[in-house]
Amino acid sequence: MEQTTFDTFMALDIRAGTVISAEPFPEARKPAIKVVVDFGSELGTRKSSAQITDHYTPEGLIGRKVMAVVNFPPRQIGPFMSEVLVLGFPDADGAIVLAAPGDDVPDGSRLA
């Protein structure tokens, strides 16, 4: 594994937020869900396309806390502009499980 510096890590702005809306994304090449995440008053809401359909439904995501990188440039995913990268880990079968804070934290809290 390649090593990096602490400064490189600190350049990533990873925040906690709450999913406020979610819907299927049938136009995506791989199964995905479009989510809108509330990152609090400083950042507001941001959109993301997430390939998380093995463990989650759009309805089940509403109100869920997630973590995301919020300072990557927006990325066009088919007809959808993804503004943040929602974070997750692959399970034993490679399906993504969302990363989330263990306790309730305010929307917009930055990973420290």
PDB file of N, CA, C and O in Angstrom, residues 4-12 110:
ATOM      1  N   THR A   4       0.921   7.947   2.406  1.00  0.00           N
ATOM      2  CA  THR A   4       0.630   9.337   2.094  1.00  0.00           C
ATOM      3  C   THR A   4       0.983  10.184   3.303  1.00  0.00           C
ATOM      4  O   THR A   4       1.484   9.671   4.302  1.00  0.00           O
ATOM      5  N   THR A   5       0.700  11.453   3.224  1.00  0.00           N
ATOM      6  CA  THR A   5       1.007  12.343   4.344  1.00  0.00           C
ATOM      7  C   THR A   5      -0.277  12.767   5.040  1.00  0.00           C
ATOM      8  O   THR A   5      -1.369  12.697   4.481  1.00  0.00           O
ATOM      9  N   PHE A   6      -0.143  13.223   6.255  1.00  0.00           N
ATOM     10  CA  PHE A   6      -1.287  13.736   7.004  1.00  0.00           C
ATOM     11  C   PHE A   6      -1.893  14.937   6.291  1.00  0.00           C
ATOM     12  O   PHE A   6      -3.112  15.101   6.272  1.00  0.00           O
ATOM     13  N   ASP A   7      -1.055  15.769   5.679  1.00  0.00           N
ATOM     14  CA  ASP A   7      -1.567  16.933   4.950  1.00  0.00           C
ATOM     15  C   ASP A   7      -2.472  16.515   3.790  1.00  0.00           C
ATOM     16  O   ASP A   7      -3.481  17.169   3.522  1.00  0.00           O
ATOM     17  N   THR A   8      -2.122  15.420   3.118  1.00  0.00           N
ATOM     18  CA  THR A   8      -2.971  14.927   2.038  1.00  0.00           C
ATOM     19  C   THR A   8      -4.321  14.507   2.586  1.00  0.00           C
ATOM     20  O   THR A   8      -5.368  14.823   2.009  1.00  0.00           O
ATOM     21  N   PHE A   9      -4.314  13.793   3.706  1.00  0.00           N
ATOM     22  CA  PHE A   9      -5.576  13.380   4.343  1.00  0.00           C
ATOM     23  C   PHE A   9      -6.402  14.601   4.736  1.00  0.00           C
ATOM     24  O   PHE A   9      -7.610  14.646   4.499  1.00  0.00           O
ATOM     25  N   MET A  10      -5.770  15.598   5.316  1.00  0.00           N
ATOM     26  CA  MET A  10      -6.498  16.791   5.772  1.00  0.00           C
ATOM     27  C   MET A  10      -7.068  17.602   4.611  1.00  0.00           C
ATOM     28  O   MET A  10      -7.976  18.405   4.799  1.00  0.00           O
ATOM     29  N   ALA A  11      -6.563  17.384   3.407  1.00  0.00           N
ATOM     30  CA  ALA A  11      -7.103  18.087   2.242  1.00  0.00           C
ATOM     31  C   ALA A  11      -8.496  17.575   1.880  1.00  0.00           C
ATOM     32  O   ALA A  11      -9.262  18.277   1.218  1.00  0.00           O
ATOM     33  N   LEU A  12      -8.831  16.356   2.321  1.00  0.00           N
ATOM     34  CA  LEU A  12     -10.172  15.824   2.088  1.00  0.00           C
ATOM     35  C   LEU A  12     -11.133  16.420   3.108  1.00  0.00           C
ATOM     36  O   LEU A  12     -10.865  16.400   4.307  1.00  0.00           O
ATOM     37  N   ARG A 110     -17.437  17.891  10.473  1.00  0.00           N
ATOM     38  CA  ARG A 110     -16.290  17.461   9.687  1.00  0.00           C
ATOM     39  C   ARG A 110     -15.521  16.382  10.424  1.00  0.00           C
ATOM     40  O   ARG A 110     -15.311  16.463  11.642  1.00  0.00           O
TER      41      ARG A 110
END
